[in-house]
Amino acid sequence: MAETEPMKKALISGITGQDGSYLTEFLLSKGYEVHGIIRRSSNFNTQRLEHIYIDPHNSSARMKLHYGDLTDASALRKWVDSICPDEVYNLGAQSHVGVSFENPDYTADVVATGALRLLEAVRTHIETTGRKVRYYQAGSSEMYGATPPPQDENTVFHPRSPYAVSKVAAHWYTVNYREAYGLFACNGILFNHESPRRGENFVTRKITRAVGRIKIGLQKKLFLGNLKASRDWGFAGDYVEAMWLMLQQDKPDDYVVATEDSHTVEEFLEEAFGYVGLNWQDYVEIDPRYFRPSEVDNLRGSSAKIRELLGWKPKVDFKQLVAMMVESDLERAKREKVLADNGYIASHQQP
């Protein structure tokens, strides 16, 4: 009988986030055993994984979660050594740009130095065991900041927030470990990617949550900041395939992942409110507190390299993405309305 190939193992930091959950689904569909590093919290933060979770006592479970933190080098080394992954995906971060201005030290420790700690854990594991491990670093279009679009792999970085500065550091740590130690390490410079699983304090999800609640009668106003900011928005489910493709190549490299189509926050509002037959101008108010000390005006990627060399392209366009998110949040608002009408949740907490 022919021997079957051993099951590949992947280790993901940030597995409980939007990208982590979609990547886990994708890798499980490819036959991987997936291990995720999660931070200990007094509240469960694994909601995005509940639909694919199987109790580890079940022999069929191929997703396993381990407590650790990108601020804890010893924990990272322990899990890399004990799991022996074939691929490591560093998706963990304090990823909110606005919050990074309020918590710059923590953002730098997790996003920049955290990447360095994980790279070093992978490097020392390879040095000790002789195993081959491939590493993916989640970059961000925010690294380009003030540099005019279109932005590609050769565009100069000009970060405009502590988060973006930290991502630039993580990017160059990854390049350095590739050049200095021969690590198979790739940077994926992903432009904005959204989904119904996006965190509710990110502008796209904040909008679609409000659309659902306003349509159902649970909310009256939506407060936002800069409506003229323009972003290249894609679907997170499409983008995790690009991460995986980078680690399947013969040589490591860096790639921009983008739709090459940008829209302003105002255009997102028009599309989202218009989807349910509402005029956004009747509900949106500008709150100066949501303006950042330094703004990023326009991000639009040029993803010709990954399209040509890896054959990747986005499947979901802007209108489809907005519709997907509004539909999801409209259904959620309907469920909330039932609970509110029956006194199980308070409906007065929203503006």
Short mmCIF file of C-alpha atoms in Angstrom, two decimals:
data_model
loop_
_atom_site.label_atom_id
_atom_site.label_comp_id
_atom_site.label_asym_id
_atom_site.label_seq_id
_atom_site.Cartn_x
_atom_site.Cartn_y
_atom_site.Cartn_z
CA MET A 1 0.00 0.00 0.00
CA ALA A 2 1.19 3.52 -0.81
CA GLU A 3 2.17 5.60 2.20
CA THR A 4 -0.01 8.61 2.84
CA GLU A 5 1.66 11.98 3.29
CA PRO A 6 1.72 13.21 6.90
CA MET A 7 -0.86 15.86 7.77
CA LYS A 8 0.56 19.36 7.55
CA LYS A 9 0.49 21.47 10.71
CA ALA A 10 -0.07 25.22 10.84
CA LEU A 11 0.39 27.52 13.83
CA ILE A 12 -1.60 30.77 13.79
CA SER A 13 -1.22 33.74 16.10
CA GLY A 14 -4.39 35.83 16.10
CA ILE A 15 -6.55 32.81 15.32
CA THR A 16 -9.57 34.33 17.13
CA GLY A 17 -9.60 37.37 14.82
CA GLN A 18 -11.37 37.88 11.52
CA ASP A 19 -8.46 36.67 9.38
CA GLY A 20 -7.55 33.89 11.78
CA SER A 21 -11.02 32.36 11.59
CA TYR A 22 -11.17 32.47 7.78
CA LEU A 23 -7.62 31.11 7.49
CA THR A 24 -8.46 28.28 9.89
CA GLU A 25 -11.49 27.31 7.78
CA PHE A 26 -9.35 27.43 4.63
CA LEU A 27 -6.52 25.33 6.07
CA LEU A 28 -8.91 22.75 7.52
CA SER A 29 -10.45 22.41 4.05
CA LYS A 30 -6.93 21.67 2.76
CA GLY A 31 -6.47 18.86 5.29
CA TYR A 32 -4.23 20.71 7.78
CA GLU A 33 -4.08 20.31 11.51
CA VAL A 34 -4.43 23.87 12.80
CA HIS A 35 -3.05 25.17 16.09
CA GLY A 36 -3.90 28.62 17.37
CA ILE A 37 -2.34 30.82 20.02
CA ILE A 38 -4.95 32.64 22.11
CA ARG A 39 -4.58 35.15 24.93
CA ARG A 40 -6.14 34.26 28.25
CA SER A 41 -9.16 36.46 28.99
CA SER A 42 -11.88 36.50 31.64
CA ASN A 43 -14.34 36.51 28.75
CA PHE A 44 -14.40 33.90 26.01
CA ASN A 45 -13.11 35.48 22.79
CA THR A 46 -13.45 32.49 20.46
CA GLN A 47 -16.86 33.37 18.96
CA ARG A 48 -15.51 33.45 15.40
CA LEU A 49 -14.35 29.84 15.76
CA GLU A 50 -17.40 28.32 17.43
CA HIS A 51 -18.85 26.92 14.20
CA ILE A 52 -15.69 24.89 13.51
CA TYR A 53 -14.73 24.01 17.08
CA ILE A 54 -14.56 20.33 18.07
CA ASP A 55 -13.71 19.31 21.63
CA PRO A 56 -10.03 18.24 21.74
CA HIS A 57 -11.06 14.98 23.44
CA ASN A 58 -12.61 14.02 20.10
CA SER A 59 -10.05 12.22 17.95
CA SER A 60 -11.37 13.97 14.85
CA ALA A 61 -10.48 17.44 16.17
CA ARG A 62 -7.98 19.11 13.83
CA MET A 63 -8.12 22.60 15.39
CA LYS A 64 -6.40 23.03 18.74
CA LEU A 65 -6.03 26.17 20.85
CA HIS A 66 -3.14 27.01 23.16
CA TYR A 67 -2.68 29.86 25.62
CA GLY A 68 0.13 32.21 24.72
CA ASP A 69 0.88 35.82 23.83
CA LEU A 70 3.06 37.69 21.38
CA THR A 71 4.50 39.57 24.37
CA ASP A 72 5.75 36.29 25.89
CA ALA A 73 8.83 34.94 24.08
CA SER A 74 9.09 31.80 26.23
CA ALA A 75 5.51 30.76 25.44
CA LEU A 76 6.06 31.28 21.71
CA ARG A 77 9.21 29.16 21.74
CA LYS A 78 7.45 26.46 23.78
CA TRP A 79 4.56 26.12 21.35
CA VAL A 80 6.72 26.20 18.22
CA ASP A 81 8.92 23.46 19.69
CA SER A 82 6.07 21.27 20.93
CA ILE A 83 3.72 21.64 17.93
CA CYS A 84 6.48 21.45 15.27
CA PRO A 85 4.45 23.37 12.66
CA ASP A 86 5.20 23.29 8.95
CA GLU A 87 3.79 26.79 8.51
CA VAL A 88 3.51 29.71 10.93
CA TYR A 89 1.10 32.57 10.26
CA ASN A 90 1.61 35.70 12.35
CA LEU A 91 -1.79 37.41 12.26
CA GLY A 92 -1.82 38.55 15.89
CA ALA A 93 -1.82 42.29 16.52
CA GLN A 94 -3.38 45.27 18.21
CA SER A 95 -4.79 46.13 14.81
CA HIS A 96 -6.95 49.19 15.39
CA VAL A 97 -5.28 52.32 14.01
CA GLY A 98 -7.20 54.72 16.25
CA VAL A 99 -6.47 52.71 19.39
CA SER A 100 -2.77 52.67 18.52
CA PHE A 101 -2.62 56.44 19.15
CA GLU A 102 -4.04 55.86 22.64
CA ASN A 103 -1.91 52.78 23.40
CA PRO A 104 1.29 53.22 21.38
CA ASP A 105 3.62 51.28 23.72
CA TYR A 106 1.40 48.22 23.81
CA THR A 107 0.83 48.38 20.05
CA ALA A 108 4.57 48.46 19.37
CA ASP A 109 5.23 45.62 21.83
CA VAL A 110 2.64 43.31 20.25
CA VAL A 111 2.86 44.28 16.57
CA ALA A 112 6.58 45.02 16.12
CA THR A 113 8.46 43.23 18.90
CA GLY A 114 5.87 40.46 18.93
CA ALA A 115 6.74 39.63 15.33
CA LEU A 116 10.44 39.63 16.25
CA ARG A 117 9.78 37.22 19.14
CA LEU A 118 7.89 34.81 16.88
CA LEU A 119 10.54 35.01 14.15
CA GLU A 120 13.21 34.24 16.72
CA ALA A 121 11.20 31.30 18.06
CA VAL A 122 10.96 29.91 14.52
CA ARG A 123 14.64 30.57 13.80
CA THR A 124 15.91 28.85 16.95
CA HIS A 125 13.53 25.92 16.39
CA ILE A 126 14.90 25.41 12.87
CA GLU A 127 18.47 25.75 14.13
CA THR A 128 17.90 23.18 16.88
CA THR A 129 15.85 20.61 14.95
CA GLY A 130 16.90 21.08 11.33
CA ARG A 131 13.23 21.14 10.34
CA LYS A 132 11.85 23.27 7.52
CA VAL A 133 9.30 25.86 8.67
CA ARG A 134 7.66 28.55 6.53
CA TYR A 135 6.64 31.87 8.06
CA TYR A 136 4.00 34.41 7.01
CA GLN A 137 3.95 37.98 8.35
CA ALA A 138 0.71 39.94 8.07
CA GLY A 139 1.59 43.36 6.72
CA SER A 140 -0.81 46.26 6.19
CA SER A 141 -1.54 48.91 3.59
CA GLU A 142 -1.34 51.40 6.47
CA MET A 143 2.44 51.10 6.12
CA TYR A 144 2.19 53.26 2.99
CA GLY A 145 0.36 56.01 4.84
CA ALA A 146 1.00 59.33 3.13
CA THR A 147 2.56 57.85 -0.02
CA PRO A 148 0.22 58.46 -3.01
CA PRO A 149 -1.52 55.52 -4.71
CA PRO A 150 -1.28 53.15 -6.42
CA GLN A 151 0.97 51.35 -3.94
CA ASP A 152 2.89 48.17 -4.81
CA GLU A 153 5.79 46.13 -3.41
CA ASN A 154 8.32 48.82 -4.40
CA THR A 155 6.41 51.81 -3.02
CA VAL A 156 8.14 53.70 -0.20
CA PHE A 157 6.57 53.32 3.24
CA HIS A 158 5.41 56.48 5.03
CA PRO A 159 3.44 55.28 8.09
CA ARG A 160 1.09 57.70 9.82
CA SER A 161 0.19 55.91 13.08
CA PRO A 162 1.91 53.89 15.82
CA TYR A 163 0.19 50.81 14.38
CA ALA A 164 1.56 51.48 10.90
CA VAL A 165 5.06 52.22 12.20
CA SER A 166 4.98 48.94 14.13
CA LYS A 167 3.87 47.03 11.02
CA VAL A 168 6.78 48.56 9.07
CA ALA A 169 9.17 47.31 11.77
CA ALA A 170 7.63 43.81 11.60
CA HIS A 171 7.96 43.88 7.81
CA TRP A 172 11.66 44.66 7.95
CA TYR A 173 12.30 42.15 10.75
CA THR A 174 10.83 39.54 8.42
CA VAL A 175 13.02 40.64 5.50
CA ASN A 176 16.07 40.66 7.79
CA TYR A 177 15.47 37.11 9.04
CA ARG A 178 14.98 35.95 5.46
CA GLU A 179 18.26 37.53 4.34
CA ALA A 180 20.33 36.86 7.46
CA TYR A 181 19.24 33.30 8.29
CA GLY A 182 17.73 31.99 5.07
CA LEU A 183 14.29 31.73 6.67
CA PHE A 184 11.42 31.02 4.30
CA ALA A 185 9.59 34.17 5.39
CA CYS A 186 7.01 36.13 3.39
CA ASN A 187 5.35 39.50 3.93
CA GLY A 188 1.77 39.82 2.74
CA ILE A 189 0.94 43.52 2.42
CA LEU A 190 -2.83 43.24 2.60
CA PHE A 191 -5.04 46.19 1.84
CA ASN A 192 -8.24 46.64 3.85
CA HIS A 193 -10.24 43.42 3.96
CA GLU A 194 -13.62 43.17 5.62
CA SER A 195 -16.37 40.65 6.35
CA PRO A 196 -19.32 40.04 8.67
CA ARG A 197 -16.68 38.92 11.19
CA ARG A 198 -14.90 42.28 11.22
CA GLY A 199 -14.57 43.87 14.67
CA GLU A 200 -17.43 46.24 15.45
CA ASN A 201 -15.14 49.20 16.16
CA PHE A 202 -13.77 49.19 12.60
CA VAL A 203 -15.54 51.71 10.38
CA THR A 204 -17.01 49.27 7.85
CA ARG A 205 -18.57 47.02 10.47
CA LYS A 206 -19.57 50.02 12.56
CA ILE A 207 -21.54 51.23 9.54
CA THR A 208 -23.21 47.92 8.70
CA ARG A 209 -24.11 47.24 12.35
CA ALA A 210 -25.73 50.66 12.50
CA VAL A 211 -27.60 50.10 9.23
CA GLY A 212 -29.15 46.93 10.61
CA ARG A 213 -30.07 48.49 13.93
CA ILE A 214 -31.43 51.68 12.39
CA LYS A 215 -33.54 49.75 9.88
CA ILE A 216 -35.02 47.64 12.69
CA GLY A 217 -35.56 50.63 15.00
CA LEU A 218 -32.90 49.90 17.65
CA GLN A 219 -30.68 52.89 16.82
CA LYS A 220 -31.22 56.45 15.57
CA LYS A 221 -27.77 57.93 14.88
CA LEU A 222 -24.33 56.88 13.69
CA PHE A 223 -21.30 58.97 14.66
CA LEU A 224 -18.23 58.91 12.40
CA GLY A 225 -15.07 60.89 11.64
CA ASN A 226 -13.35 61.43 8.28
CA LEU A 227 -15.77 60.48 5.50
CA LYS A 228 -13.32 61.41 2.72
CA ALA A 229 -10.76 58.72 3.58
CA SER A 230 -10.51 56.31 0.65
CA ARG A 231 -9.63 52.63 0.99
CA ASP A 232 -9.14 49.55 -1.18
CA TRP A 233 -11.70 47.22 0.43
CA GLY A 234 -11.79 43.48 -0.28
CA PHE A 235 -13.26 40.36 1.33
CA ALA A 236 -11.19 38.71 4.08
CA GLY A 237 -12.21 35.23 2.90
CA ASP A 238 -10.49 35.90 -0.43
CA TYR A 239 -7.34 37.28 1.17
CA VAL A 240 -6.50 34.28 3.37
CA GLU A 241 -6.01 32.19 0.23
CA ALA A 242 -3.32 34.67 -0.82
CA MET A 243 -1.52 34.13 2.52
CA TRP A 244 -1.46 30.37 1.95
CA LEU A 245 -0.35 30.67 -1.67
CA MET A 246 2.72 32.68 -0.62
CA LEU A 247 3.95 29.80 1.54
CA GLN A 248 3.48 27.20 -1.24
CA GLN A 249 6.05 28.76 -3.58
CA ASP A 250 9.63 27.65 -4.23
CA LYS A 251 11.09 30.90 -2.94
CA PRO A 252 9.91 33.37 -0.27
CA ASP A 253 8.91 36.86 -1.37
CA ASP A 254 6.71 39.82 -0.49
CA TYR A 255 3.35 40.50 -2.14
CA VAL A 256 0.68 43.22 -2.19
CA VAL A 257 -2.86 41.83 -1.94
CA ALA A 258 -5.55 44.24 -3.12
CA THR A 259 -8.63 44.66 -5.32
CA GLU A 260 -7.09 47.71 -7.10
CA ASP A 261 -10.39 49.56 -6.55
CA SER A 262 -10.84 52.20 -3.85
CA HIS A 263 -13.89 53.86 -2.31
CA THR A 264 -14.39 56.58 0.30
CA VAL A 265 -16.14 56.06 3.61
CA GLU A 266 -18.94 58.21 2.20
CA GLU A 267 -19.32 55.81 -0.73
CA PHE A 268 -19.46 52.89 1.71
CA LEU A 269 -22.23 54.73 3.58
CA GLU A 270 -24.18 55.31 0.38
CA GLU A 271 -23.93 51.66 -0.62
CA ALA A 272 -24.76 50.28 2.84
CA PHE A 273 -27.71 52.55 3.68
CA GLY A 274 -28.95 52.45 0.08
CA TYR A 275 -29.07 48.64 0.26
CA VAL A 276 -31.93 48.88 2.79
CA GLY A 277 -33.57 51.91 1.17
CA LEU A 278 -32.30 54.57 3.56
CA ASN A 279 -30.47 57.89 3.04
CA TRP A 280 -27.30 57.91 5.12
CA GLN A 281 -27.38 61.70 5.51
CA ASP A 282 -30.51 61.38 7.67
CA TYR A 283 -28.63 59.36 10.29
CA VAL A 284 -24.90 60.15 10.23
CA GLU A 285 -23.26 62.86 12.32
CA ILE A 286 -19.60 63.86 12.42
CA ASP A 287 -17.84 63.57 15.78
CA PRO A 288 -14.39 65.26 15.96
CA ARG A 289 -13.16 62.64 18.44
CA TYR A 290 -12.99 60.13 15.57
CA PHE A 291 -10.47 62.21 13.62
CA ARG A 292 -6.90 60.97 14.10
CA PRO A 293 -3.80 63.09 14.84
CA SER A 294 -2.50 62.19 11.37
CA GLU A 295 -4.88 60.92 8.70
CA VAL A 296 -4.27 58.57 5.77
CA ASP A 297 -6.17 59.93 2.79
CA ASN A 298 -5.97 57.35 0.03
CA LEU A 299 -4.87 53.71 -0.15
CA ARG A 300 -5.24 51.73 -3.37
CA GLY A 301 -3.08 48.72 -4.09
CA SER A 302 -1.45 47.44 -7.25
CA SER A 303 -1.53 43.64 -6.97
CA ALA A 304 -0.16 42.74 -10.41
CA LYS A 305 2.68 40.68 -8.93
CA ILE A 306 0.56 38.20 -6.98
CA ARG A 307 -1.99 37.96 -9.80
CA GLU A 308 0.70 37.12 -12.36
CA LEU A 309 3.03 34.92 -10.30
CA LEU A 310 0.60 33.17 -7.94
CA GLY A 311 -2.61 33.33 -9.96
CA TRP A 312 -4.56 34.99 -7.15
CA LYS A 313 -7.41 37.43 -7.72
CA PRO A 314 -10.33 38.62 -5.57
CA LYS A 315 -13.69 36.94 -6.08
CA VAL A 316 -15.91 39.36 -4.12
CA ASP A 317 -16.28 42.96 -5.35
CA PHE A 318 -17.15 46.09 -3.38
CA LYS A 319 -20.93 45.94 -3.85
CA GLN A 320 -21.03 42.23 -3.00
CA LEU A 321 -18.94 42.82 0.11
CA VAL A 322 -21.19 45.59 1.42
CA ALA A 323 -24.32 43.56 0.68
CA MET A 324 -22.86 40.53 2.51
CA MET A 325 -22.07 42.61 5.60
CA VAL A 326 -25.41 44.47 5.65
CA GLU A 327 -27.40 41.25 5.23
CA SER A 328 -25.54 39.65 8.13
CA ASP A 329 -25.99 42.62 10.44
CA LEU A 330 -29.63 43.05 9.45
CA GLU A 331 -30.31 39.48 10.56
CA ARG A 332 -28.42 40.11 13.78
CA ALA A 333 -30.45 43.25 14.45
CA LYS A 334 -33.69 41.30 13.94
CA ARG A 335 -32.62 38.82 16.61
CA GLU A 336 -31.68 41.66 18.94
CA LYS A 337 -35.08 43.25 18.39
CA VAL A 338 -36.84 40.09 19.57
CA LEU A 339 -34.68 40.03 22.69
CA ALA A 340 -35.22 43.75 23.34
CA ASP A 341 -38.99 43.52 22.87
CA ASN A 342 -39.11 40.73 25.43
CA GLY A 343 -36.93 42.51 27.97
CA TYR A 344 -33.88 40.27 27.67
CA ILE A 345 -31.53 43.07 26.55
CA ALA A 346 -31.64 46.85 26.99
CA SER A 347 -32.35 48.76 23.78
CA HIS A 348 -31.53 52.23 25.18
CA GLN A 349 -27.74 51.88 25.06
CA GLN A 350 -27.38 52.94 21.40
CA PRO A 351 -27.64 56.59 20.23
#
